[in-house]
Amino acid sequence: MTKNKAKLIIFTGPSGVGKGTMLADFFKRVDNKIVYSVSCTTRAPRDGEINGMHYFFISKEEFEQMIKEEQFLEHACYSGNYYGTNNKFVDEKISQGKSVLLEIELQGALQVMKKRPDAITIFIKPPTFEELENRLRGRHTETEAAIQKRLAAAKEELKNIDKFHYIIENDIVDKAVDKLIKIYNKETK
Ligand code: 5GP
């Protein structure tokens, strides 16, 4: 019998690359030995986003209080808002034998790599930068100013791609998810 190995998996990639679409498909296709870590954020919910499912939407004051209380495994200010991963959630799940997937941006990913050198790190890249820009604009979820901030962040993120164990190009979603599942199985089974 193969034993399941609970791992911390960092899933990073520029805004607009399609991480959310990939993960929705991934979690439909895998076993229940892996859970998604729901982050806290100070950004406003988008249409259809549910508190506690997509994020815990909290105020800046609440977030800063949680930083003081060291409740975050990592946190970052991205595009003018705070985002952070709850320490306790991650520790609890790992101790229950579940792998935990963190969908986080680069600054947070680098913090977790330092604190948890055993984490598996995956970077999702777009086929081209132009394609990333098209996808980001096609979502119609951000203002032009926010799109510009996200594109600037994407350039920085792409410069750090070599720090990750695995790189997946998200050209065709199905194929990209196949690769993600292969990595998951290889690292945890
Ligand atoms: P969005 O506002 O589009 O939902 O997320 C913006 C960026 O923040 C995405 O790259 C997403 O992966 C990242 N992000 C989401 N949650 C966290 C978190 O807990 N920590 C960090 N560092 N980044 C996060």
Tab-separated table of C-alpha atoms and ligand atoms in Angstrom:
chain	number	residue	atom	x	y	z
A	1	MET	CA	0.000	0.000	0.000
A	2	THR	CA	1.347	3.451	-0.848
A	3	LYS	CA	1.377	5.963	1.942
A	4	ASN	CA	0.097	9.449	1.286
A	5	LYS	CA	2.683	12.134	2.076
A	6	ALA	CA	1.211	15.415	3.234
A	7	LYS	CA	3.007	18.261	1.482
A	8	LEU	CA	2.827	22.005	1.389
A	9	ILE	CA	2.440	23.055	-2.237
A	10	ILE	CA	3.084	26.609	-3.367
A	11	PHE	CA	1.183	27.542	-6.523
A	12	THR	CA	2.255	30.862	-7.986
A	13	GLY	CA	1.951	32.724	-11.254
A	14	PRO	CA	1.083	36.178	-12.541
A	15	SER	CA	-2.420	37.548	-12.205
A	16	GLY	CA	-4.450	36.608	-15.284
A	17	VAL	CA	-2.489	33.448	-16.080
A	18	GLY	CA	-5.496	31.267	-15.234
A	19	LYS	CA	-4.586	29.878	-11.809
A	20	GLY	CA	-8.190	29.950	-10.604
A	21	THR	CA	-9.518	28.072	-13.654
A	22	MET	CA	-6.766	25.494	-13.358
A	23	LEU	CA	-7.423	24.936	-9.669
A	24	ALA	CA	-11.203	24.609	-10.073
A	25	ASP	CA	-10.524	21.773	-12.518
A	26	PHE	CA	-7.688	20.294	-10.443
A	27	PHE	CA	-9.799	19.989	-7.285
A	28	LYS	CA	-12.589	18.277	-9.249
A	29	ARG	CA	-10.152	15.693	-10.530
A	30	VAL	CA	-8.051	14.796	-7.464
A	31	ASP	CA	-8.654	12.851	-4.253
A	32	ASN	CA	-9.571	14.520	-0.968
A	33	LYS	CA	-6.029	14.319	0.397
A	34	ILE	CA	-5.338	17.893	-0.613
A	35	VAL	CA	-7.049	21.086	0.483
A	36	TYR	CA	-7.021	24.666	-0.731
A	37	SER	CA	-5.863	27.246	1.770
A	38	VAL	CA	-8.378	30.092	1.836
A	39	SER	CA	-6.427	33.328	2.260
A	40	CYS	CA	-7.320	36.514	4.060
A	41	THR	CA	-7.408	39.681	1.992
A	42	THR	CA	-8.284	43.341	2.358
A	43	ARG	CA	-9.341	43.604	-1.302
A	44	ALA	CA	-13.057	44.048	-2.001
A	45	PRO	CA	-14.930	40.926	-3.134
A	46	ARG	CA	-15.592	40.624	-6.874
A	47	ASP	CA	-19.054	39.715	-8.139
A	48	GLY	CA	-19.801	36.114	-7.174
A	49	GLU	CA	-16.979	35.777	-4.645
A	50	ILE	CA	-18.049	34.229	-1.357
A	51	ASN	CA	-16.558	35.077	2.027
A	52	GLY	CA	-14.864	32.019	3.524
A	53	MET	CA	-14.750	30.212	0.197
A	54	HIS	CA	-12.719	32.392	-2.153
A	55	TYR	CA	-11.167	34.521	0.575
A	56	PHE	CA	-11.816	35.744	4.072
A	57	PHE	CA	-12.532	39.383	3.270
A	58	ILE	CA	-11.361	41.443	6.227
A	59	SER	CA	-10.524	45.076	6.980
A	60	LYS	CA	-7.031	46.554	6.945
A	61	GLU	CA	-7.251	46.953	10.742
A	62	GLU	CA	-8.172	43.305	11.237
A	63	PHE	CA	-5.362	42.247	8.916
A	64	GLU	CA	-2.797	44.360	10.757
A	65	GLN	CA	-3.973	42.933	14.065
A	66	MET	CA	-3.467	39.409	12.690
A	67	ILE	CA	0.078	40.338	11.564
A	68	LYS	CA	0.821	41.508	15.130
A	69	GLU	CA	-0.515	38.258	16.521
A	70	GLU	CA	1.702	36.307	14.091
A	71	GLN	CA	-1.268	34.508	12.610
A	72	PHE	CA	0.219	34.449	9.108
A	73	LEU	CA	2.624	31.918	7.634
A	74	GLU	CA	3.256	34.588	5.012
A	75	HIS	CA	1.653	37.819	3.967
A	76	ALA	CA	2.231	40.407	1.289
A	77	CYS	CA	0.970	43.688	-0.005
A	78	TYR	CA	0.026	43.125	-3.640
A	79	SER	CA	-1.422	45.754	-5.936
A	80	GLY	CA	-2.423	47.919	-2.963
A	81	ASN	CA	-4.072	45.211	-0.841
A	82	TYR	CA	-2.942	42.779	1.816
A	83	TYR	CA	-3.091	39.023	1.256
A	84	GLY	CA	-2.050	36.364	3.772
A	85	THR	CA	-2.029	32.649	4.596
A	86	ASN	CA	-3.299	31.463	7.967
A	87	ASN	CA	-0.644	29.579	9.936
A	88	LYS	CA	-3.032	27.510	12.009
A	89	PHE	CA	-5.040	26.197	9.053
A	90	VAL	CA	-1.899	24.961	7.286
A	91	ASP	CA	-0.444	23.279	10.379
A	92	GLU	CA	-3.726	21.597	11.287
A	93	LYS	CA	-4.276	20.119	7.839
A	94	ILE	CA	-0.700	18.894	7.454
A	95	SER	CA	-0.879	17.234	10.871
A	96	GLN	CA	-4.106	15.520	9.742
A	97	GLY	CA	-2.192	14.066	6.804
A	98	LYS	CA	-3.609	16.402	4.155
A	99	SER	CA	-1.530	18.289	1.629
A	100	VAL	CA	-2.231	22.010	1.467
A	101	LEU	CA	-2.133	24.104	-1.681
A	102	LEU	CA	-1.286	27.782	-1.318
A	103	GLU	CA	-2.281	29.928	-4.267
A	104	ILE	CA	-0.108	32.947	-3.537
A	105	GLU	CA	1.922	35.630	-5.302
A	106	LEU	CA	5.707	35.803	-5.478
A	107	GLN	CA	6.613	37.734	-2.306
A	108	GLY	CA	4.586	35.325	-0.209
A	109	ALA	CA	5.986	32.338	-2.074
A	110	LEU	CA	9.552	33.450	-1.290
A	111	GLN	CA	8.673	33.808	2.414
A	112	VAL	CA	7.231	30.293	2.557
A	113	MET	CA	10.243	28.843	0.678
A	114	LYS	CA	12.487	30.226	3.447
A	115	LYS	CA	10.320	29.039	6.336
A	116	ARG	CA	9.389	25.691	4.815
A	117	PRO	CA	12.241	24.559	2.565
A	118	ASP	CA	10.461	21.232	2.067
A	119	ALA	CA	7.530	22.921	0.271
A	120	ILE	CA	6.926	21.930	-3.356
A	121	THR	CA	6.947	25.018	-5.547
A	122	ILE	CA	5.096	25.386	-8.845
A	123	PHE	CA	5.055	28.400	-11.137
A	124	ILE	CA	2.370	28.861	-13.798
A	125	LYS	CA	3.527	30.893	-16.758
A	126	PRO	CA	1.606	32.316	-19.699
A	127	PRO	CA	2.505	31.360	-23.295
A	128	THR	CA	3.568	35.006	-23.852
A	129	PHE	CA	3.363	38.297	-21.992
A	130	GLU	CA	0.933	39.634	-24.626
A	131	GLU	CA	-1.370	36.692	-24.005
A	132	LEU	CA	-1.264	37.419	-20.268
A	133	GLU	CA	-2.295	41.013	-20.930
A	134	ASN	CA	-5.174	39.822	-23.152
A	135	ARG	CA	-6.418	37.420	-20.481
A	136	LEU	CA	-6.196	40.033	-17.745
A	137	ARG	CA	-8.155	42.535	-19.839
A	138	GLY	CA	-10.634	39.871	-20.977
A	139	ARG	CA	-11.727	39.198	-17.373
A	140	HIS	CA	-13.163	42.721	-17.041
A	141	THR	CA	-12.667	42.511	-13.276
A	142	GLU	CA	-10.075	45.265	-12.829
A	143	THR	CA	-9.771	48.961	-13.598
A	144	GLU	CA	-7.083	50.084	-16.047
A	145	ALA	CA	-4.925	51.294	-13.127
A	146	ALA	CA	-5.232	47.910	-11.413
A	147	ILE	CA	-4.381	46.123	-14.677
A	148	GLN	CA	-1.224	48.225	-15.012
A	149	LYS	CA	-0.193	47.365	-11.428
A	150	ARG	CA	-0.808	43.667	-12.067
A	151	LEU	CA	1.201	43.709	-15.296
A	152	ALA	CA	4.117	45.403	-13.497
A	153	ALA	CA	3.931	42.738	-10.768
A	154	ALA	CA	3.801	40.023	-13.455
A	155	LYS	CA	7.116	41.230	-14.939
A	156	GLU	CA	8.778	40.873	-11.519
A	157	GLU	CA	7.207	37.472	-10.952
A	158	LEU	CA	8.393	36.136	-14.305
A	159	LYS	CA	11.982	37.172	-13.447
A	160	ASN	CA	11.900	34.762	-10.496
A	161	ILE	CA	10.646	31.723	-12.345
A	162	ASP	CA	13.933	29.809	-11.849
A	163	LYS	CA	13.388	29.667	-8.074
A	164	PHE	CA	10.557	27.158	-8.533
A	165	HIS	CA	10.800	23.357	-8.719
A	166	TYR	CA	8.228	23.052	-11.486
A	167	ILE	CA	7.127	25.379	-14.269
A	168	ILE	CA	3.861	24.749	-16.098
A	169	GLU	CA	2.886	26.752	-19.155
A	170	ASN	CA	-0.847	27.376	-19.142
A	171	ASP	CA	-1.607	27.340	-22.843
A	172	ILE	CA	-4.395	24.748	-22.939
A	173	VAL	CA	-6.001	24.442	-19.499
A	174	ASP	CA	-6.685	20.681	-19.678
A	175	LYS	CA	-3.077	19.926	-20.512
A	176	ALA	CA	-1.772	22.270	-17.835
A	177	VAL	CA	-4.005	20.557	-15.242
A	178	ASP	CA	-2.799	17.114	-16.409
A	179	LYS	CA	0.735	18.263	-15.629
A	180	LEU	CA	-0.299	19.614	-12.239
A	181	ILE	CA	-1.959	16.302	-11.329
A	182	LYS	CA	1.163	14.402	-12.368
A	183	ILE	CA	3.309	16.582	-10.103
A	184	TYR	CA	0.835	16.185	-7.239
A	185	ASN	CA	0.803	12.401	-7.558
A	186	LYS	CA	4.567	12.175	-7.891
A	187	GLU	CA	5.186	14.326	-4.807
A	188	THR	CA	2.548	12.903	-2.485
A	189	LYS	CA	2.020	9.243	-3.269
B	1	5GP	P1	-6.608	38.352	-6.717
B	1	5GP	O1	-6.815	39.755	-6.198
B	1	5GP	O2	-6.550	38.338	-8.229
B	1	5GP	O3	-7.571	37.365	-6.144
B	1	5GP	O4	-5.163	37.874	-6.218
B	1	5GP	C1	-4.032	38.652	-6.503
B	1	5GP	C2	-2.795	37.844	-6.254
B	1	5GP	O5	-2.673	37.554	-4.866
B	1	5GP	C3	-2.798	36.497	-6.975
B	1	5GP	O6	-1.531	36.317	-7.592
B	1	5GP	C4	-3.004	35.498	-5.859
B	1	5GP	O7	-2.360	34.263	-6.126
B	1	5GP	C5	-2.324	36.196	-4.705
B	1	5GP	N1	-2.755	35.726	-3.389
B	1	5GP	C6	-3.944	35.198	-3.026
B	1	5GP	N2	-3.932	34.850	-1.732
B	1	5GP	C7	-2.698	35.144	-1.265
B	1	5GP	C8	-2.051	34.991	0.012
B	1	5GP	O8	-2.592	34.490	0.993
B	1	5GP	N3	-0.775	35.416	0.095
B	1	5GP	C9	-0.114	35.969	-0.948
B	1	5GP	N4	1.158	36.334	-0.753
B	1	5GP	N5	-0.681	36.114	-2.153
B	1	5GP	C10	-1.951	35.705	-2.314
